[in-house]
């Protein structure tokens, strides 16, 4: 069993790529600057992908220009091809991630080519990354289930993960893209992967659709994985994966294993609602009170998004959104258009 865990914060990328409305770049920068002070060592700040494909990631270049970089924190981004990598180099990204899938259909939908073609596209990227000494991380999506093809075999995941490592990834993050993994299926997968791959080269990226992400992390730890991806506020999903819900919430991850279980010197107070006052979005008090999740949200995060976030966090149908008592009777406009809400859920879990 692993003793210390490392967090790979993916909220500004995986979290914000799935919000329907485009979030202004300055708000993303605020979010990243706050995350930079929490002690988390790696923050995925955006993607150098085509804005036609993922408009929410437009502005990643400006983000890297303007964030306040804290010593010791690595600022990373997704790059699907050489063009993305060159843009990332220009933006002085500390490390990049390439992404492939274990499902052919998902690969077509997400990057417009087959799995093999997607890997072939990375060759030039790896060559340049080696020249420039930029570390490359890899993702494999659909490690358990694909939104289009259903179940995916561990052998298909092994094939892609091994190829990514052979090409030069220092680590492969295993993406349970639609959050259908359970401790049983993750264990079946890790048994196969860890018989062929050094477990130190694997990380877990568990979306939390089925409320199993924490238990999946436990299985990961049992198999010797020590890095887990999580997202501030439990945000997340993939525009090309219908049904992809939020990522494992960073705060839940910390609370589940205790702050001393982490490599980083984390400041949990910084991941608390007050530090986000009037900021882009709020971390939840979750899971201390699972029925009363509070968030501070700017008003360009529309009600539909609030519902999605609430659903992501709880897999529950939202019954109502209530203003916090302290905000009642006040003109919300005075609060720089921010408003505070708490959520009430229908009793039954969906
Ligand atoms: P394509 O249309 O096949 O590419 O897209 P293309 O080479 O034909 O180029 C089309 C246009 O895109 C051209 O511009 C290119 O210049 C431009 P035009 O001539 O039409 O004006 N282009 C780019 N622009 C900016 N940056 C680039 C870039 N490359 C080409 N890097 C492509 C192929 C891969 C670009 C596209 O499909 C794409 O951008 N896909 C991104 C999909 C994505 O970001 N998905 C979400 C991330 S993956 C994920 O969330 C899963 C993960 O979280 C793990 C998990 O949960 O499983 C990581
Ligand atoms: Mg993801």
GROMACS .gro file of C-alpha atoms and ligand atoms in nm:
model
  409
    1UNK     CA    1   0.000   0.000   0.000
    2UNK     CA    2   0.131   0.343  -0.096
    3UNK     CA    3   0.199   0.581   0.189
    4UNK     CA    4   0.196   0.920   0.026
    5UNK     CA    5  -0.034   1.043  -0.243
    6UNK     CA    6   0.025   1.317  -0.499
    7UNK     CA    7  -0.256   1.526  -0.640
    8UNK     CA    8  -0.269   1.627  -1.004
    9UNK     CA    9  -0.524   1.910  -1.016
   10UNK     CA   10  -0.716   1.904  -1.344
   11UNK     CA   11  -0.999   2.143  -1.259
   12UNK     CA   12  -0.897   2.440  -1.475
   13UNK     CA   13  -0.877   2.207  -1.777
   14UNK     CA   14  -1.103   1.905  -1.733
   15UNK     CA   15  -1.339   2.102  -1.510
   16UNK     CA   16  -1.383   2.408  -1.726
   17UNK     CA   17  -1.382   2.233  -2.064
   18UNK     CA   18  -1.722   2.091  -1.980
   19UNK     CA   19  -1.896   2.408  -1.860
   20UNK     CA   20  -2.138   2.508  -2.133
   21UNK     CA   21  -2.061   2.878  -2.124
   22UNK     CA   22  -1.714   3.002  -2.194
   23UNK     CA   23  -1.555   3.127  -1.875
   24UNK     CA   24  -1.362   3.454  -1.918
   25UNK     CA   25  -0.987   3.407  -1.918
   26UNK     CA   26  -0.936   3.641  -1.621
   27UNK     CA   27  -1.164   3.420  -1.411
   28UNK     CA   28  -0.967   3.112  -1.506
   29UNK     CA   29  -0.648   3.293  -1.409
   30UNK     CA   30  -0.799   3.380  -1.071
   31UNK     CA   31  -0.889   3.018  -1.016
   32UNK     CA   32  -0.539   2.897  -1.108
   33UNK     CA   33  -0.375   3.162  -0.891
   34UNK     CA   34  -0.576   3.045  -0.594
   35UNK     CA   35  -0.497   2.681  -0.664
   36UNK     CA   36  -0.129   2.778  -0.682
   37UNK     CA   37  -0.137   2.873  -0.316
   38UNK     CA   38  -0.293   2.549  -0.190
   39UNK     CA   39   0.028   2.346  -0.196
   40UNK     CA   40  -0.086   2.128  -0.485
   41UNK     CA   41   0.219   2.051  -0.698
   42UNK     CA   42   0.072   2.019  -1.047
   43UNK     CA   43  -0.206   2.217  -1.206
   44UNK     CA   44  -0.342   2.141  -1.553
   45UNK     CA   45  -0.429   2.489  -1.669
   46UNK     CA   46  -0.581   2.434  -2.012
   47UNK     CA   47  -0.547   2.272  -2.353
   48UNK     CA   48  -0.371   2.373  -2.674
   49UNK     CA   49  -0.641   2.210  -2.884
   50UNK     CA   50  -0.849   2.344  -3.169
   51UNK     CA   51  -1.091   2.612  -3.045
   52UNK     CA   52  -1.337   2.482  -3.304
   53UNK     CA   53  -1.341   2.155  -3.117
   54UNK     CA   54  -1.331   2.282  -2.760
   55UNK     CA   55  -1.412   2.654  -2.748
   56UNK     CA   56  -1.401   2.648  -2.369
   57UNK     CA   57  -1.022   2.608  -2.385
   58UNK     CA   58  -0.971   2.918  -2.597
   59UNK     CA   59  -0.732   3.158  -2.424
   60UNK     CA   60  -0.500   2.894  -2.278
   61UNK     CA   61  -0.213   3.095  -2.421
   62UNK     CA   62  -0.310   3.411  -2.228
   63UNK     CA   63  -0.362   3.203  -1.916
   64UNK     CA   64   0.000   3.089  -1.923
   65UNK     CA   65   0.118   3.443  -1.991
   66UNK     CA   66  -0.067   3.591  -1.698
   67UNK     CA   67  -0.084   3.340  -1.416
   68UNK     CA   68   0.137   3.408  -1.118
   69UNK     CA   69   0.369   3.111  -1.115
   70UNK     CA   70   0.460   2.984  -0.773
   71UNK     CA   71   0.799   2.817  -0.727
   72UNK     CA   72   0.771   2.444  -0.709
   73UNK     CA   73   0.432   2.429  -0.883
   74UNK     CA   74   0.425   2.273  -1.229
   75UNK     CA   75   0.180   2.427  -1.475
   76UNK     CA   76   0.069   2.179  -1.740
   77UNK     CA   77  -0.157   2.159  -2.046
   78UNK     CA   78  -0.302   1.913  -2.294
   79UNK     CA   79  -0.149   1.900  -2.642
   80UNK     CA   80  -0.308   1.678  -2.910
   81UNK     CA   81  -0.040   1.724  -3.178
   82UNK     CA   82   0.280   1.907  -3.274
   83UNK     CA   83   0.095   2.232  -3.336
   84UNK     CA   84  -0.045   2.221  -2.982
   85UNK     CA   85   0.298   2.134  -2.845
   86UNK     CA   86   0.461   2.426  -3.023
   87UNK     CA   87   0.199   2.661  -2.881
   88UNK     CA   88   0.263   2.511  -2.538
   89UNK     CA   89   0.637   2.564  -2.574
   90UNK     CA   90   0.578   2.924  -2.667
   91UNK     CA   91   0.364   2.964  -2.356
   92UNK     CA   92   0.641   2.817  -2.136
   93UNK     CA   93   0.437   2.525  -2.011
   94UNK     CA   94   0.626   2.311  -1.758
   95UNK     CA   95   0.493   1.985  -1.890
   96UNK     CA   96   0.239   1.864  -2.145
   97UNK     CA   97  -0.004   1.575  -2.174
   98UNK     CA   98  -0.102   1.380  -2.482
   99UNK     CA   99  -0.430   1.193  -2.482
  100UNK     CA  100  -0.540   0.875  -2.651
  101UNK     CA  101  -0.823   0.633  -2.593
  102UNK     CA  102  -0.876   0.262  -2.550
  103UNK     CA  103  -1.195   0.290  -2.757
  104UNK     CA  104  -1.190   0.342  -3.133
  105UNK     CA  105  -1.520   0.528  -3.144
  106UNK     CA  106  -1.425   0.763  -2.864
  107UNK     CA  107  -1.095   0.833  -3.037
  108UNK     CA  108  -1.281   0.925  -3.357
  109UNK     CA  109  -1.524   1.149  -3.172
  110UNK     CA  110  -1.262   1.318  -2.955
  111UNK     CA  111  -0.966   1.365  -3.186
  112UNK     CA  112  -1.112   1.281  -3.527
  113UNK     CA  113  -0.890   0.981  -3.597
  114UNK     CA  114  -0.827   0.620  -3.500
  115UNK     CA  115  -0.623   0.519  -3.195
  116UNK     CA  116  -0.324   0.427  -3.412
  117UNK     CA  117  -0.345   0.753  -3.604
  118UNK     CA  118  -0.362   0.949  -3.280
  119UNK     CA  119  -0.048   0.776  -3.154
  120UNK     CA  120   0.127   0.836  -3.487
  121UNK     CA  121   0.050   1.208  -3.452
  122UNK     CA  122   0.242   1.212  -3.125
  123UNK     CA  123   0.571   1.098  -3.276
  124UNK     CA  124   0.686   1.444  -3.387
  125UNK     CA  125   0.562   1.586  -3.061
  126UNK     CA  126   0.772   1.342  -2.857
  127UNK     CA  127   1.077   1.414  -3.072
  128UNK     CA  128   1.046   1.786  -3.008
  129UNK     CA  129   0.965   1.730  -2.639
  130UNK     CA  130   1.284   1.528  -2.599
  131UNK     CA  131   1.485   1.803  -2.771
  132UNK     CA  132   1.334   2.069  -2.550
  133UNK     CA  133   1.336   1.848  -2.238
  134UNK     CA  134   0.967   1.892  -2.170
  135UNK     CA  135   0.812   1.603  -1.974
  136UNK     CA  136   0.514   1.440  -2.143
  137UNK     CA  137   0.232   1.275  -1.954
  138UNK     CA  138  -0.018   1.048  -2.128
  139UNK     CA  139  -0.386   0.983  -2.079
  140UNK     CA  140  -0.579   0.678  -2.182
  141UNK     CA  141  -0.952   0.744  -2.191
  142UNK     CA  142  -1.232   0.491  -2.154
  143UNK     CA  143  -1.038   0.254  -1.931
  144UNK     CA  144  -1.354   0.075  -1.822
  145UNK     CA  145  -1.637   0.186  -2.043
  146UNK     CA  146  -1.686   0.395  -2.354
  147UNK     CA  147  -1.994   0.613  -2.396
  148UNK     CA  148  -2.036   0.471  -2.748
  149UNK     CA  149  -1.900   0.115  -2.736
  150UNK     CA  150  -1.979   0.008  -2.379
  151UNK     CA  151  -1.733  -0.216  -2.195
  152UNK     CA  152  -1.363  -0.189  -2.281
  153UNK     CA  153  -1.124  -0.475  -2.210
  154UNK     CA  154  -0.821  -0.430  -1.982
  155UNK     CA  155  -0.608  -0.565  -2.270
  156UNK     CA  156  -0.710  -0.271  -2.493
  157UNK     CA  157  -0.607  -0.029  -2.218
  158UNK     CA  158  -0.279  -0.212  -2.165
  159UNK     CA  159  -0.197  -0.186  -2.534
  160UNK     CA  160  -0.241   0.191  -2.551
  161UNK     CA  161  -0.082   0.262  -2.210
  162UNK     CA  162   0.226   0.056  -2.304
  163UNK     CA  163   0.258   0.232  -2.638
  164UNK     CA  164   0.239   0.574  -2.470
  165UNK     CA  165   0.509   0.476  -2.221
  166UNK     CA  166   0.727   0.331  -2.497
  167UNK     CA  167   0.693   0.655  -2.691
  168UNK     CA  168   0.825   0.853  -2.395
  169UNK     CA  169   0.548   0.940  -2.148
  170UNK     CA  170   0.686   0.951  -1.796
  171UNK     CA  171   0.345   0.849  -1.661
  172UNK     CA  172   0.009   0.738  -1.797
  173UNK     CA  173  -0.306   0.856  -1.630
  174UNK     CA  174  -0.592   0.608  -1.652
  175UNK     CA  175  -0.909   0.794  -1.746
  176UNK     CA  176  -1.239   0.655  -1.631
  177UNK     CA  177  -1.393   0.908  -1.865
  178UNK     CA  178  -1.757   0.846  -1.787
  179UNK     CA  179  -1.704   0.739  -1.427
  180UNK     CA  180  -1.844   0.390  -1.463
  181UNK     CA  181  -1.551   0.220  -1.290
  182UNK     CA  182  -1.617   0.033  -0.969
  183UNK     CA  183  -1.363  -0.112  -0.726
  184UNK     CA  184  -1.421  -0.449  -0.895
  185UNK     CA  185  -1.361  -0.333  -1.254
  186UNK     CA  186  -1.069  -0.108  -1.156
  187UNK     CA  187  -0.911  -0.401  -0.974
  188UNK     CA  188  -0.957  -0.626  -1.278
  189UNK     CA  189  -0.791  -0.360  -1.490
  190UNK     CA  190  -0.500  -0.293  -1.254
  191UNK     CA  191  -0.428  -0.665  -1.219
  192UNK     CA  192  -0.366  -0.678  -1.593
  193UNK     CA  193  -0.182  -0.344  -1.620
  194UNK     CA  194   0.043  -0.390  -1.319
  195UNK     CA  195   0.157  -0.732  -1.437
  196UNK     CA  196   0.316  -0.556  -1.737
  197UNK     CA  197   0.374  -0.195  -1.633
  198UNK     CA  198   0.560  -0.052  -1.336
  199UNK     CA  199   0.279   0.081  -1.118
  200UNK     CA  200   0.481   0.396  -1.043
  201UNK     CA  201   0.421   0.495  -1.404
  202UNK     CA  202   0.044   0.483  -1.367
  203UNK     CA  203  -0.193   0.742  -1.224
  204UNK     CA  204  -0.570   0.737  -1.166
  205UNK     CA  205  -0.814   0.979  -1.326
  206UNK     CA  206  -1.153   0.880  -1.197
  207UNK     CA  207  -1.464   1.072  -1.287
  208UNK     CA  208  -1.713   1.039  -1.006
  209UNK     CA  209  -2.040   0.967  -1.185
  210UNK     CA  210  -2.119   0.661  -0.977
  211UNK     CA  211  -1.982   0.793  -0.648
  212UNK     CA  212  -1.707   0.531  -0.661
  213UNK     CA  213  -1.403   0.749  -0.728
  214UNK     CA  214  -1.271   0.739  -0.371
  215UNK     CA  215  -1.308   0.363  -0.354
  216UNK     CA  216  -1.136   0.338  -0.691
  217UNK     CA  217  -0.847   0.543  -0.551
  218UNK     CA  218  -0.824   0.293  -0.264
  219UNK     CA  219  -0.787   0.014  -0.518
  220UNK     CA  220  -0.525   0.220  -0.701
  221UNK     CA  221  -0.330   0.263  -0.378
  222UNK     CA  222  -0.352  -0.110  -0.314
  223UNK     CA  223  -0.186  -0.168  -0.652
  224UNK     CA  224   0.087   0.086  -0.582
  225UNK     CA  225  -0.041   0.389  -0.776
  226UNK     CA  226   0.036   0.709  -0.592
  227UNK     CA  227  -0.077   0.995  -0.819
  228UNK     CA  228  -0.444   1.076  -0.860
  229UNK     CA  229  -0.611   1.343  -1.068
  230UNK     CA  230  -0.885   1.547  -0.909
  231UNK     CA  231  -1.069   1.869  -0.980
  232UNK     CA  232  -1.154   2.163  -0.767
  233UNK     CA  233  -1.524   2.158  -0.679
  234UNK     CA  234  -1.566   1.819  -0.845
  235UNK     CA  235  -1.602   1.989  -1.181
  236UNK     CA  236  -1.532   1.804  -1.499
  237UNK     CA  237  -1.627   1.598  -1.797
  238UNK     CA  238  -1.547   1.575  -2.163
  239UNK     CA  239  -1.752   1.744  -2.435
  240UNK     CA  240  -1.709   1.432  -2.652
  241UNK     CA  241  -1.812   1.186  -2.383
  242UNK     CA  242  -2.184   1.211  -2.320
  243UNK     CA  243  -2.253   1.113  -1.962
  244UNK     CA  244  -1.907   1.220  -1.843
  245UNK     CA  245  -1.963   1.377  -1.507
  246UNK     CA  246  -1.742   1.556  -1.259
  247UNK     CA  247  -1.399   1.446  -1.157
  248UNK     CA  248  -1.308   1.328  -0.816
  249UNK     CA  249  -1.337   1.639  -0.600
  250UNK     CA  250  -0.994   1.755  -0.478
  251UNK     CA  251  -1.127   1.836  -0.138
  252UNK     CA  252  -1.299   1.498  -0.103
  253UNK     CA  253  -0.975   1.325  -0.198
  254UNK     CA  254  -0.787   1.513   0.072
  255UNK     CA  255  -1.057   1.456   0.331
  256UNK     CA  256  -1.092   1.087   0.251
  257UNK     CA  257  -0.725   1.007   0.313
  258UNK     CA  258  -0.629   1.284   0.555
  259UNK     CA  259  -0.400   1.575   0.486
  260UNK     CA  260  -0.094   1.387   0.616
  261UNK     CA  261  -0.128   1.122   0.350
  262UNK     CA  262  -0.021   1.364   0.080
  263UNK     CA  263   0.324   1.443  -0.053
  264UNK     CA  264   0.241   1.808  -0.078
  265UNK     CA  265   0.230   2.050   0.211
  266UNK     CA  266  -0.138   2.122   0.156
  267UNK     CA  267  -0.325   2.415   0.300
  268UNK     CA  268  -0.678   2.293   0.330
  269UNK     CA  269  -0.797   2.635   0.445
  270UNK     CA  270  -0.715   2.765   0.101
  271UNK     CA  271  -0.949   2.507  -0.047
  272UNK     CA  272  -1.238   2.640   0.156
  273UNK     CA  273  -1.532   2.851   0.053
  274UNK     CA  274  -1.414   3.181   0.205
  275UNK     CA  275  -1.101   3.200  -0.006
  276UNK     CA  276  -1.321   3.187  -0.312
  277UNK     CA  277  -1.552   3.470  -0.217
  278UNK     CA  278  -1.652   3.658  -0.530
  279UNK     CA  279  -1.434   3.430  -0.732
  280UNK     CA  280  -1.527   3.216  -1.027
  281UNK     CA  281  -1.659   2.920  -0.847
  282UNK     CA  282  -1.660   2.774  -0.505
  283UNK     CA  283  -1.540   2.455  -0.361
  284UNK     CA  284  -1.810   2.273  -0.184
  285UNK     CA  285  -1.835   2.206   0.186
  286UNK     CA  286  -1.893   1.858   0.059
  287UNK     CA  287  -1.880   1.601   0.196
  288UNK     CA  288  -1.930   1.723   0.553
  289UNK     CA  289  -2.288   1.805   0.471
  290UNK     CA  290  -2.381   1.620   0.160
  291UNK     CA  291  -2.727   1.770   0.148
  292UNK     CA  292  -2.617   2.129   0.161
  293UNK     CA  293  -2.351   2.206  -0.092
  294UNK     CA  294  -2.254   2.565  -0.109
  295UNK     CA  295  -2.086   2.747  -0.388
  296UNK     CA  296  -2.012   3.096  -0.495
  297UNK     CA  297  -2.077   3.127  -0.861
  298UNK     CA  298  -2.062   3.414  -1.100
  299UNK     CA  299  -2.372   3.464  -1.300
  300UNK     CA  300  -2.228   3.352  -1.631
  301UNK     CA  301  -2.236   3.005  -1.481
  302UNK     CA  302  -2.598   2.954  -1.567
  303UNK     CA  303  -2.855   2.762  -1.372
  304UNK     CA  304  -2.811   2.467  -1.608
  305UNK     CA  305  -2.445   2.452  -1.512
  306UNK     CA  306  -2.525   2.478  -1.144
  307UNK     CA  307  -2.754   2.183  -1.189
  308UNK     CA  308  -2.481   1.992  -1.366
  309UNK     CA  309  -2.226   2.071  -1.098
  310UNK     CA  310  -2.469   1.971  -0.827
  311UNK     CA  311  -2.549   1.654  -1.014
  312UNK     CA  312  -2.180   1.586  -1.063
  313UNK     CA  313  -2.115   1.621  -0.696
  314UNK     CA  314  -2.403   1.422  -0.572
  315UNK     CA  315  -2.545   1.221  -0.860
  316UNK     CA  316  -2.870   1.362  -0.739
  317UNK     CA  317  -3.149   1.551  -0.895
  318UNK     CA  318  -3.147   1.908  -0.782
  319UNK     CA  319  -3.471   2.013  -0.619
  320UNK     CA  320  -3.394   2.371  -0.537
  321UNK     CA  321  -3.125   2.634  -0.527
  322UNK     CA  322  -3.149   2.863  -0.226
  323UNK     CA  323  -2.972   3.184  -0.147
  324UNK     CA  324  -2.757   3.172   0.161
  325UNK     CA  325  -2.917   3.354   0.455
  326UNK     CA  326  -2.637   3.611   0.459
  327UNK     CA  327  -2.720   3.713   0.104
  328UNK     CA  328  -3.097   3.725   0.144
  329UNK     CA  329  -3.247   4.069   0.094
  330UNK     CA  330  -2.923   4.200  -0.055
  331UNK     CA  331  -2.875   4.317  -0.406
  332UNK     CA  332  -2.674   4.041  -0.560
  333UNK     CA  333  -2.552   4.282  -0.827
  334UNK     CA  334  -2.355   4.461  -0.554
  335UNK     CA  335  -2.160   4.142  -0.507
  336UNK     CA  336  -1.995   4.180  -0.845
  337UNK     CA  337  -2.268   3.966  -0.991
  338UNK     CA  338  -2.167   3.679  -0.769
  339UNK     CA  339  -2.426   3.498  -0.577
  340UNK     CA  340  -2.424   3.239  -0.312
  341UNK     CA  341  -2.638   2.936  -0.317
  342UNK     CA  342  -2.701   2.618  -0.136
  343UNK     CA  343  -2.854   2.316  -0.295
  344UNK     CA  344  -3.140   2.099  -0.180
  345UNK     CA  345  -3.172   1.758  -0.335
  346UNK     CA  346  -3.463   1.529  -0.381
  347UNK     CA  347  -3.438   1.253  -0.124
  348UNK     CA  348  -3.366   0.966  -0.351
  349UNK     CA  349  -3.032   0.925  -0.520
  350UNK     CA  350  -3.062   0.887  -0.892
  351LIG     P1  351  -0.896   1.793  -3.697
  351LIG     O1  352  -1.009   1.879  -3.740
  351LIG     O2  353  -0.897   1.651  -3.739
  351LIG     O3  354  -0.752   1.853  -3.731
  351LIG     O4  355  -0.889   1.801  -3.539
  351LIG     P2  356  -0.688   1.917  -3.855
  351LIG     O5  357  -0.543   1.885  -3.847
  351LIG     O6  358  -0.764   1.881  -3.981
  351LIG     O7  359  -0.707   2.075  -3.829
  351LIG     C1  360  -0.833   2.139  -3.834
  351LIG     C2  361  -0.816   2.280  -3.784
  351LIG     O8  362  -0.774   2.277  -3.647
  351LIG     C3  363  -0.709   2.357  -3.859
  351LIG     O9  364  -0.748   2.494  -3.858
  351LIG     C4  365  -0.587   2.341  -3.772
  351LIG    O10  366  -0.492   2.444  -3.789
  351LIG     C5  367  -0.650   2.348  -3.634
  351LIG     P3  368  -0.822   2.561  -3.984
  351LIG    O11  369  -0.726   2.543  -4.097
  351LIG    O12  370  -0.950   2.485  -4.003
  351LIG    O13  371  -0.842   2.704  -3.941
  351LIG     N1  372  -0.571   2.280  -3.532
  351LIG     C6  373  -0.538   2.336  -3.415
  351LIG     N2  374  -0.565   2.458  -3.363
  351LIG     C7  375  -0.515   2.483  -3.240
  351LIG     N3  376  -0.442   2.395  -3.169
  351LIG     C8  377  -0.413   2.274  -3.219
  351LIG     C9  378  -0.462   2.242  -3.348
  351LIG     N4  379  -0.452   2.131  -3.425
  351LIG    C10  380  -0.519   2.156  -3.538
  351LIG     N5  381  -0.342   2.188  -3.146
  351LIG    C11  382  -0.776   1.788  -3.326
  351LIG    C12  383  -0.794   1.727  -3.465
  351LIG    C13  384  -0.699   1.690  -3.242
  351LIG    C14  385  -0.701   1.919  -3.338
  351LIG    C15  386  -0.918   1.813  -3.267
  351LIG    O14  387  -0.992   1.696  -3.277
  351LIG    C16  388  -0.913   1.857  -3.124
  351LIG    O15  389  -0.865   1.966  -3.096
  351LIG     N6  390  -0.963   1.775  -3.031
  351LIG    C17  391  -0.957   1.805  -2.891
  351LIG    C18  392  -1.056   1.727  -2.815
  351LIG    C19  393  -1.041   1.756  -2.668
  351LIG    O16  394  -0.973   1.847  -2.626
  351LIG     N7  395  -1.113   1.676  -2.585
  351LIG    C20  396  -1.111   1.692  -2.443
  351LIG    C21  397  -0.983   1.652  -2.381
  351LIG     S1  398  -0.964   1.476  -2.363
  351LIG    C22  399  -1.043   1.443  -2.214
  351LIG    O17  400  -1.111   1.525  -2.160
  351LIG    C23  401  -1.021   1.309  -2.148
  351LIG    C24  402  -0.928   1.317  -2.026
  351LIG    O18  403  -0.978   1.405  -1.928
  351LIG    C25  404  -0.912   1.179  -1.964
  351LIG    C26  405  -1.045   1.110  -1.935
  351LIG    O19  406  -1.125   1.163  -1.857
  351LIG    O20  407  -1.066   1.005  -1.994
  351LIG    C27  408  -0.788   1.367  -2.068
  352LIG    MG1  409  -1.123   1.360  -1.772
   0.00000   0.00000   0.00000
